[in-house]
PDB file of C-alpha atoms and ligand atoms in Angstrom:
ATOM      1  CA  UNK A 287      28.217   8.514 -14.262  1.00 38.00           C
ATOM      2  CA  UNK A 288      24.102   8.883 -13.835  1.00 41.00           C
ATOM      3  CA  UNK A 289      25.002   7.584 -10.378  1.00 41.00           C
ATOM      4  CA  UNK A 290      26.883  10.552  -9.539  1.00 39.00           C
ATOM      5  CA  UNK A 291      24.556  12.890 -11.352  1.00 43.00           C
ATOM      6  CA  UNK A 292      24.696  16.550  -9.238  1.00 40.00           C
ATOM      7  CA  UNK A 293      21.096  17.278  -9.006  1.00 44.00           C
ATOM      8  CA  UNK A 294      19.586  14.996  -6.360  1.00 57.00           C
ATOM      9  CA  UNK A 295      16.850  12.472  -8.011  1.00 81.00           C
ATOM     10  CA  UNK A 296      13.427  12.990  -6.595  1.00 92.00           C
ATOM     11  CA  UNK A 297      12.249   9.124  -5.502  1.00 95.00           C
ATOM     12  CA  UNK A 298       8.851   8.028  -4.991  1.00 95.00           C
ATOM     13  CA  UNK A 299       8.130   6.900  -1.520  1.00 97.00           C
ATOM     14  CA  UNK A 300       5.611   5.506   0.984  1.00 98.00           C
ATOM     15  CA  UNK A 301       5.771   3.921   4.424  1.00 98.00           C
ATOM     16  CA  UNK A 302       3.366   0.667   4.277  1.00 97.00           C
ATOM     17  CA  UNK A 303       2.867  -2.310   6.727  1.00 95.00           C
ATOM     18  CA  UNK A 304       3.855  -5.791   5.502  1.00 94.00           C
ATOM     19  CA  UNK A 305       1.413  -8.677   5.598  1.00 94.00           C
ATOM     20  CA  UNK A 306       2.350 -12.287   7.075  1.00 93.00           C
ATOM     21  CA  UNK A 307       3.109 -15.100   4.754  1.00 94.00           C
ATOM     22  CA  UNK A 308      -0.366 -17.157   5.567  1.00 95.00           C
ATOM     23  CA  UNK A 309      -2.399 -13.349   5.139  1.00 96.00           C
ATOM     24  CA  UNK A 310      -0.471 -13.068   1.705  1.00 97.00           C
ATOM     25  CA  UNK A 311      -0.826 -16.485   0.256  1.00 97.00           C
ATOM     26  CA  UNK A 312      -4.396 -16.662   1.307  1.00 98.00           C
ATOM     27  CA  UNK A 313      -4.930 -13.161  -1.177  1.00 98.00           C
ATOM     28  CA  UNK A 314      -2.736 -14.512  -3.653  1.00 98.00           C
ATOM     29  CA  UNK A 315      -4.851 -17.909  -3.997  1.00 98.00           C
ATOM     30  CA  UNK A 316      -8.230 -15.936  -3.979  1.00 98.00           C
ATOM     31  CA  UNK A 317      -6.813 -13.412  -6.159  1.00 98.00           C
ATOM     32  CA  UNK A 318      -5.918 -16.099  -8.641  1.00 98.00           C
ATOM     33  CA  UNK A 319      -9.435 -17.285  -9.208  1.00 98.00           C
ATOM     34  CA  UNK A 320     -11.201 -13.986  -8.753  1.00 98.00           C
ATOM     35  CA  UNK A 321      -9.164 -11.350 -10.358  1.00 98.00           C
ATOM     36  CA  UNK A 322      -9.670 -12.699 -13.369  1.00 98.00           C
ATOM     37  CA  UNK A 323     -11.434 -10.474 -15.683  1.00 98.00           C
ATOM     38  CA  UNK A 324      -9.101  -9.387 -18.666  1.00 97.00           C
ATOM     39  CA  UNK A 325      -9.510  -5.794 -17.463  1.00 97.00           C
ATOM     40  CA  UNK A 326      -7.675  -6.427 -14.341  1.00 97.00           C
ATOM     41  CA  UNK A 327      -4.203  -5.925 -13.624  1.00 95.00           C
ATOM     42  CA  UNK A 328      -3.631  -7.972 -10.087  1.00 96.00           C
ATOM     43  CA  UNK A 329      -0.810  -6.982  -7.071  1.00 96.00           C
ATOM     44  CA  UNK A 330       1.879  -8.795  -7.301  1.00 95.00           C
ATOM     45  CA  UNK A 331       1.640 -11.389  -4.278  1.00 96.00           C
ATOM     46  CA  UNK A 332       5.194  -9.817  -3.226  1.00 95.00           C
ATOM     47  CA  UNK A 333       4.586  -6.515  -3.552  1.00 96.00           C
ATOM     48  CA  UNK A 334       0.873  -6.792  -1.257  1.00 97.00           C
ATOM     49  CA  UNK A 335       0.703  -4.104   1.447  1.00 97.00           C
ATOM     50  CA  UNK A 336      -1.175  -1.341   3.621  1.00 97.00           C
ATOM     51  CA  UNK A 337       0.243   1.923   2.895  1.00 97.00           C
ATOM     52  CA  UNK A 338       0.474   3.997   5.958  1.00 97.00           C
ATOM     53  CA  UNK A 339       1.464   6.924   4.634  1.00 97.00           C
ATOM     54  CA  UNK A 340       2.400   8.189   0.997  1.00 97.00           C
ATOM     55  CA  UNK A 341       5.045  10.673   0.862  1.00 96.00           C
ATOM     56  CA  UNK A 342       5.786  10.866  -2.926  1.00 94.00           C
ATOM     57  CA  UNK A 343       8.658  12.402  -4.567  1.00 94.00           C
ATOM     58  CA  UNK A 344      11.465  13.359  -2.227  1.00 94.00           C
ATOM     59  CA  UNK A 345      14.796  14.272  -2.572  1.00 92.00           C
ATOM     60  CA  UNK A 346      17.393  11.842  -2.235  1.00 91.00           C
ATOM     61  CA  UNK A 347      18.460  13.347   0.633  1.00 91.00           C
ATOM     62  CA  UNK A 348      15.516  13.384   2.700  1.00 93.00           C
ATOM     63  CA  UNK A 349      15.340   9.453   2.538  1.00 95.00           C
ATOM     64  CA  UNK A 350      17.693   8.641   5.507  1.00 95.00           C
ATOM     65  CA  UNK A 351      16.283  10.847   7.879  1.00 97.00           C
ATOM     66  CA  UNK A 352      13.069   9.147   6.675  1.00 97.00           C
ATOM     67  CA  UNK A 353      14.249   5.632   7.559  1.00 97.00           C
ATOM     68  CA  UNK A 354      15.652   6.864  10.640  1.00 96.00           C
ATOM     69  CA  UNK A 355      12.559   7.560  11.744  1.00 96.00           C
ATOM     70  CA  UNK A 356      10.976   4.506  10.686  1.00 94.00           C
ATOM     71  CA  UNK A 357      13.498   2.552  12.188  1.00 92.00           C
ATOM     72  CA  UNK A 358      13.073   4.824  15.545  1.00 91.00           C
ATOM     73  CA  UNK A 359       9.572   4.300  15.880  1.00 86.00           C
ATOM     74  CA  UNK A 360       9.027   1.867  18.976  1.00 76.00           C
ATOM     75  CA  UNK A 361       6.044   0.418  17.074  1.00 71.00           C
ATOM     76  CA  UNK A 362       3.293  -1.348  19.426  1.00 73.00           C
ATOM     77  CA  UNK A 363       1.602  -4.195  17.764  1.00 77.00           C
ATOM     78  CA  UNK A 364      -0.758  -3.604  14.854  1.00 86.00           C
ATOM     79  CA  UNK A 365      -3.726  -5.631  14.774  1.00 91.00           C
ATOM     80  CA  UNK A 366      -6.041  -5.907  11.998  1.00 93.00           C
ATOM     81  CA  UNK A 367      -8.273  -8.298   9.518  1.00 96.00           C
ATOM     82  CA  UNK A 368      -9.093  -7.966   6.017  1.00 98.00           C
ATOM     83  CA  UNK A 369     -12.729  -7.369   4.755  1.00 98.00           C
ATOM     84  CA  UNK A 370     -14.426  -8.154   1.306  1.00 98.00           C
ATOM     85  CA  UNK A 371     -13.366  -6.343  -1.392  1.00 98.00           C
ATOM     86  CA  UNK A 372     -14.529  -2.888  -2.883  1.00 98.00           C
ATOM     87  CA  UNK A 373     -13.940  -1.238  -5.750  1.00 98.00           C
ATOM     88  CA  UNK A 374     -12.868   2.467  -6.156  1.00 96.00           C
ATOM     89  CA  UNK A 375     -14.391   4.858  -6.475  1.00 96.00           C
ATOM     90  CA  UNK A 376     -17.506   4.306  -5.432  1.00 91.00           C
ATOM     91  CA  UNK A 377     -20.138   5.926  -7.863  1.00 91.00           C
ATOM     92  CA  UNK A 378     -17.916   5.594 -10.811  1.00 93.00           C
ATOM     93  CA  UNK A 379     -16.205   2.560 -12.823  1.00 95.00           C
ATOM     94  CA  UNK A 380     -14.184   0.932 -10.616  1.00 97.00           C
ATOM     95  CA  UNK A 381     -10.528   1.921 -11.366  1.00 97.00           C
ATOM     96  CA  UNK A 382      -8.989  -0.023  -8.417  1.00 98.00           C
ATOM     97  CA  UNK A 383     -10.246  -3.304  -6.227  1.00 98.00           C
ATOM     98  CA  UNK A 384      -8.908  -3.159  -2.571  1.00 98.00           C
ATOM     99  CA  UNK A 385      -9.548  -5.198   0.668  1.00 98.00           C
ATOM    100  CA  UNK A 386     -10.323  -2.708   3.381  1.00 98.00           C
ATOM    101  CA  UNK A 387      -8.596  -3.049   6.816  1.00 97.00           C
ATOM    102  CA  UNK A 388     -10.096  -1.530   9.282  1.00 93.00           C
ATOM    103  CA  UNK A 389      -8.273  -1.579  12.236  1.00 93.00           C
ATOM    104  CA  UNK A 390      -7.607   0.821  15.844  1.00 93.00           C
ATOM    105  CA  UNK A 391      -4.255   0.265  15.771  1.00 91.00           C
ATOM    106  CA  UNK A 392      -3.160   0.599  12.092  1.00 94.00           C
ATOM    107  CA  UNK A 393      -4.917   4.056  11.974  1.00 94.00           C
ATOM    108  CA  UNK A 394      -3.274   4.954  15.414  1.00 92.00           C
ATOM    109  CA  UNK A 395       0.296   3.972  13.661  1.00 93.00           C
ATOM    110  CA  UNK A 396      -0.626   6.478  10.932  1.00 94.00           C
ATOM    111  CA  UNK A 397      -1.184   9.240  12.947  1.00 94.00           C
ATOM    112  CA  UNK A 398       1.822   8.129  14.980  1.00 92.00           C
ATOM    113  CA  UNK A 399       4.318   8.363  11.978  1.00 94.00           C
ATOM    114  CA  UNK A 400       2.286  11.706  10.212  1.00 96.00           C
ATOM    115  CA  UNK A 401       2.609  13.593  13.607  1.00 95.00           C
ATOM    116  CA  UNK A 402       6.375  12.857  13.557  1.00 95.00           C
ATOM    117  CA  UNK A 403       6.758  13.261  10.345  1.00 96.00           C
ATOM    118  CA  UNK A 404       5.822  16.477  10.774  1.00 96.00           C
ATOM    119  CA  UNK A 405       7.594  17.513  13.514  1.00 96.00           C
ATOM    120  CA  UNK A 406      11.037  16.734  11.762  1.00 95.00           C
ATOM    121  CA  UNK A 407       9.484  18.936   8.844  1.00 94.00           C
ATOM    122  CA  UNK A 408       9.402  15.768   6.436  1.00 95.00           C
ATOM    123  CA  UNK A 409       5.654  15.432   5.721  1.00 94.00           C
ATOM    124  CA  UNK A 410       2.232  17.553   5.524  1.00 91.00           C
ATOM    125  CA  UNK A 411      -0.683  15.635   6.706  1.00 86.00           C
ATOM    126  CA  UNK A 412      -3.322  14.744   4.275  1.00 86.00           C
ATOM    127  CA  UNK A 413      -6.699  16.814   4.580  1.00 87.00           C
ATOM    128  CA  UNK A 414      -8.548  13.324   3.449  1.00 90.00           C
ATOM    129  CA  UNK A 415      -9.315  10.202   6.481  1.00 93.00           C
ATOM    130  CA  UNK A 416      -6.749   7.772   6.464  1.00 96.00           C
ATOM    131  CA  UNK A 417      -8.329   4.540   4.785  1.00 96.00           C
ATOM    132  CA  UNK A 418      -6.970   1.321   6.072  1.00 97.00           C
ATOM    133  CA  UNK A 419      -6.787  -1.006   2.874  1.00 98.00           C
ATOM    134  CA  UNK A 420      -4.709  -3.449   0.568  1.00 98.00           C
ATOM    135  CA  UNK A 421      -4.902  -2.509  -3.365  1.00 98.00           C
ATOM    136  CA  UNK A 422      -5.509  -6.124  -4.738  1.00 98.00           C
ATOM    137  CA  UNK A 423      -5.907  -4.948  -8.880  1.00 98.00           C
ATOM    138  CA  UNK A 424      -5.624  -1.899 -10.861  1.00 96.00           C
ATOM    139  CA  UNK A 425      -8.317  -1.281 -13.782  1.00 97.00           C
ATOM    140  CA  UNK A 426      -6.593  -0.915 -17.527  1.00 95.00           C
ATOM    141  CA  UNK A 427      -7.812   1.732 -19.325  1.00 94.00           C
ATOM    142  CA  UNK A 428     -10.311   1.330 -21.889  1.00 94.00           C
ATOM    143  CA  UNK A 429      -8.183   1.912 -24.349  1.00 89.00           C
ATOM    144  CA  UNK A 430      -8.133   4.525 -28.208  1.00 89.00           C
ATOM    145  CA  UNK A 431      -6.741   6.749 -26.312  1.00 91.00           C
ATOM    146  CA  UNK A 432      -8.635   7.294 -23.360  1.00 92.00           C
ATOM    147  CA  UNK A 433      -7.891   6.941 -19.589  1.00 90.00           C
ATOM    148  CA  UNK A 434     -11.191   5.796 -18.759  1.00 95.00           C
ATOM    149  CA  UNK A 435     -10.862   2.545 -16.590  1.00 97.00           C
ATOM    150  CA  UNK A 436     -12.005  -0.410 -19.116  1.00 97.00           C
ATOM    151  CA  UNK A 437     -15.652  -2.281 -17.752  1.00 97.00           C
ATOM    152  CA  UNK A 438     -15.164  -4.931 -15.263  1.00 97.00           C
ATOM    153  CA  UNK A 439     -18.047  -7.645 -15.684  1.00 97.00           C
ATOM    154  CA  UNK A 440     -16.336 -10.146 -13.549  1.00 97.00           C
ATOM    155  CA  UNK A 441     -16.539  -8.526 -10.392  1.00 97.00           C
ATOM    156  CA  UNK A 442     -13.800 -10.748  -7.709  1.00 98.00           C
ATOM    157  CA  UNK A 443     -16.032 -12.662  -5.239  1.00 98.00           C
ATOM    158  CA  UNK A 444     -15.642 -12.571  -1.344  1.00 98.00           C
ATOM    159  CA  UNK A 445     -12.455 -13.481   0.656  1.00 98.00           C
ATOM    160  CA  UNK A 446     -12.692 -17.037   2.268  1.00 97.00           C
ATOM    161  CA  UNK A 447     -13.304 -17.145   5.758  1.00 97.00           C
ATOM    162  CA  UNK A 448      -9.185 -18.049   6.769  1.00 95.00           C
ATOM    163  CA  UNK A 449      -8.816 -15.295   4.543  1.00 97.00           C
ATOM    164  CA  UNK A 450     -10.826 -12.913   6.885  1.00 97.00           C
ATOM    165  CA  UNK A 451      -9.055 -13.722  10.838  1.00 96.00           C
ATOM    166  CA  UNK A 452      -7.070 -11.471  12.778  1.00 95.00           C
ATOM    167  CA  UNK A 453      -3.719 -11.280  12.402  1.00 93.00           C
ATOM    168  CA  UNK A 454      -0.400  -8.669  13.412  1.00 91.00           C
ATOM    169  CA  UNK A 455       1.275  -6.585  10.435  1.00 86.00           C
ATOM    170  CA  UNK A 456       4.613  -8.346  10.401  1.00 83.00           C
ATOM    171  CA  UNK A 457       6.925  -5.264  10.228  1.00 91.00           C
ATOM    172  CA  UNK A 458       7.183  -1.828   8.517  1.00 94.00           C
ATOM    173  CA  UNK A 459       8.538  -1.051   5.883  1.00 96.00           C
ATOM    174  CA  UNK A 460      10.050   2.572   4.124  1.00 98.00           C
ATOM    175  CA  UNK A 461      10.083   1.871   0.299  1.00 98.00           C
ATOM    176  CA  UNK A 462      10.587   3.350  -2.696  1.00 97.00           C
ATOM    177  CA  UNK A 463       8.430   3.047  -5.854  1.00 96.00           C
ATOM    178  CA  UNK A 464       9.603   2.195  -9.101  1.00 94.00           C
ATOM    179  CA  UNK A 465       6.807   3.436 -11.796  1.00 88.00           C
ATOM    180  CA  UNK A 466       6.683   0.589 -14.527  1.00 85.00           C
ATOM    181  CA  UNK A 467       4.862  -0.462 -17.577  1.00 79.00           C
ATOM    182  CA  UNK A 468       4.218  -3.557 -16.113  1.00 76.00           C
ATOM    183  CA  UNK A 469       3.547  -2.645 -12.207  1.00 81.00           C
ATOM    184  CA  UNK A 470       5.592  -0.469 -10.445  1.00 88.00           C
ATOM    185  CA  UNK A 471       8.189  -2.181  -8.266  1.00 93.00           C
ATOM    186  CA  UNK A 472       8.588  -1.352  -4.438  1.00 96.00           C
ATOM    187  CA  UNK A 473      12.287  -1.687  -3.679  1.00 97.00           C
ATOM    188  CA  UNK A 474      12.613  -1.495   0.223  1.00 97.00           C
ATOM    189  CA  UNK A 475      15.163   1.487   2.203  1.00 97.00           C
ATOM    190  CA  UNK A 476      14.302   0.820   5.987  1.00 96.00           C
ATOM    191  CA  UNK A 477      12.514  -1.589   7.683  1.00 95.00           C
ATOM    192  CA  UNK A 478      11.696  -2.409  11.624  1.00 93.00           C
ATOM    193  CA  UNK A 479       9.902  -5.633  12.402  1.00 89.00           C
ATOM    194  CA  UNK A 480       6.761  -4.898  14.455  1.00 82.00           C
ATOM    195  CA  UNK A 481       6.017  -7.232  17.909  1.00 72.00           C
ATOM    196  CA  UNK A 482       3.789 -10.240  18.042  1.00 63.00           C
ATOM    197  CA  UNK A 483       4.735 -10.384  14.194  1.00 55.00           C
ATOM    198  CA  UNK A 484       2.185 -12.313  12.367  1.00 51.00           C
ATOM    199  CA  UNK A 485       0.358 -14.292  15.453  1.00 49.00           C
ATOM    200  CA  UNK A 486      -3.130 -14.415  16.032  1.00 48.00           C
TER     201      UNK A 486
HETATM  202  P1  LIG B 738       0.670   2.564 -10.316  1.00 68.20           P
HETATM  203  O1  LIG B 738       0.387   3.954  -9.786  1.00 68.20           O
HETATM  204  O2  LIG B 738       1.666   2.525 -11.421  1.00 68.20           O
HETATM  205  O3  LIG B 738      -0.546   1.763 -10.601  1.00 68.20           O
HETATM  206  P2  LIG B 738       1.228   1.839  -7.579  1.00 68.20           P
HETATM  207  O4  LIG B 738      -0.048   2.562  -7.231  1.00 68.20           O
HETATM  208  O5  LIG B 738       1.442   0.462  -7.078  1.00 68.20           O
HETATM  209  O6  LIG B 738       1.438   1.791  -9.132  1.00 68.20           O
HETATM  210  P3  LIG B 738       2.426   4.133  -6.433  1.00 68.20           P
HETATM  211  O7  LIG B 738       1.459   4.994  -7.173  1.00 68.20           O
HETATM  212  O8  LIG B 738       3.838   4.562  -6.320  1.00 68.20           O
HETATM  213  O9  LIG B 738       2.441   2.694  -7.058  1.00 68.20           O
HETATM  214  O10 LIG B 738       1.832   3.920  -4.977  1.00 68.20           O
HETATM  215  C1  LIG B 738       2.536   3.279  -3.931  1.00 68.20           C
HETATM  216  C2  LIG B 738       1.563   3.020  -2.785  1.00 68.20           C
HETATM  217  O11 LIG B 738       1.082   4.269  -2.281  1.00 68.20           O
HETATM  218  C3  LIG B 738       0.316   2.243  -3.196  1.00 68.20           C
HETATM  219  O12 LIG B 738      -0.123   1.500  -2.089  1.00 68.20           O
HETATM  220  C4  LIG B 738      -0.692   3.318  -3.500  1.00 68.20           C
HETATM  221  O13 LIG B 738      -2.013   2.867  -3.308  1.00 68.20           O
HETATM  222  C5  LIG B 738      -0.331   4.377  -2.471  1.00 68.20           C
HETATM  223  N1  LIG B 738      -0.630   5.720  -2.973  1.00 68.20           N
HETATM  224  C6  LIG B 738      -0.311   6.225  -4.182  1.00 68.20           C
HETATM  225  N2  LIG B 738      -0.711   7.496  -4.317  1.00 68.20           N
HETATM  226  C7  LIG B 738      -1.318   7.820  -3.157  1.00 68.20           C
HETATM  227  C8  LIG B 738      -1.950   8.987  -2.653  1.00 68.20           C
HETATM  228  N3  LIG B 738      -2.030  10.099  -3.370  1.00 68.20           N
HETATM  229  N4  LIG B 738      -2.452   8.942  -1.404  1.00 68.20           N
HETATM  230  C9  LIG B 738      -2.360   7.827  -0.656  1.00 68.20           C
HETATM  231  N5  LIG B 738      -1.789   6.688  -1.058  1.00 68.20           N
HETATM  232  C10 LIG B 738      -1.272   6.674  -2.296  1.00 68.20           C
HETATM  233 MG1  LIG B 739      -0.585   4.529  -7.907  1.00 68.20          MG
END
């Protein structure tokens, strides 16, 4: 049975913090009147997140000592607010649109999880400065062949103001990508709810 297969399947995974219901509906509604050039390939409003760290393909068998640590991690609360968005990268055609989050305590949750990460010999750190964001659309390619990001003309506006208050990442969350035509699918493995959980 593939389920039983006896070479462990690498899986695809990242560690990201999950936004509050009011935080997500608020993109979703702004997202659905400005991501709206053909070119643009919007988040699904479930699958909206901060990554906090991106691990990529693991084996199988790292994933539950992964989770355990997740789920170990006494996490204090994570306070942040979402800013206009930018596109990426920055002197070239946009291939991505994201909402950056800049935030103390998200960045200090990174390095919390990287450092002990590391210690249990399940991550390297990343040479590059963690960037606080949410990924609101991806950029199709232009097409014939090429992997060129098509032209956006109809850049998204800026976030309403309820859009842009302080709020508490609800909890984190240890999940596993699921590369698809249409958007890959996050599928979640471990999850601890974070204090203060969505309050302002
Ligand atoms: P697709 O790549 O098919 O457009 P996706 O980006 O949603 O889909 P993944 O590439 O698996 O799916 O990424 C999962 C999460 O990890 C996303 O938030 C993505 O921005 C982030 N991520 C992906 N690659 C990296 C990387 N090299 N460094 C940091 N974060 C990454
Ligand atoms: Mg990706």
């Amino acid at each position: 049975m593939a389920s039983q297969e006896a070479n462990p399947k690498l899986q695809r995974l990242f560690i990201a913090l999950d936004l509050p219901d009011a935080i997500r509906d608020g993109v979703t509604a702004w997202g659905e009147a400005e991501l709206i050039d053909p070119a643009l390939r919007p988040v699904r409003p479930e699958s909206l997140h901060l990554t906090l760290v991106f691990l990529g393909d693991r084996e199988a068998d790292k994933v539950e000592a992964i989770g355990d640590l997740v789920r170990g991690l006494s996490a204090p609360q994570a306070l942040m607010k979402l800013e206009d968005p930018v596109s990426l990268p920055r002197r070239r055609r946009a291939s991505l649109f994201a909402l950056p989050a800049p935030s103390p305590a998200t960045t200090d949750l990174h390095h919390g999880l990287v450092d002990r990460l590391e210690v249990a010999g399940l991550h390297e750190a990343e040479k590059r400065d963690f960037w606080p964001h949410v990924t609101v659309a991806r950029v199709n390619s232009e097409g014939g062949g090429s992997r060129r990001p098509a032209a956006v003309t109809r850049r998204p506006g800026d976030l309403p103001d309820g859009v842009k208050v302080p709020f508490y990442g609800v909890r984190m969350t240890l999940y596993r990508s699921e590369l698809q035509p249409g958007g890959s699918r996050y599928v979640p493995l471990a999850q601890v709810e974070l204090p203060g959980a969505g309050q302002q």
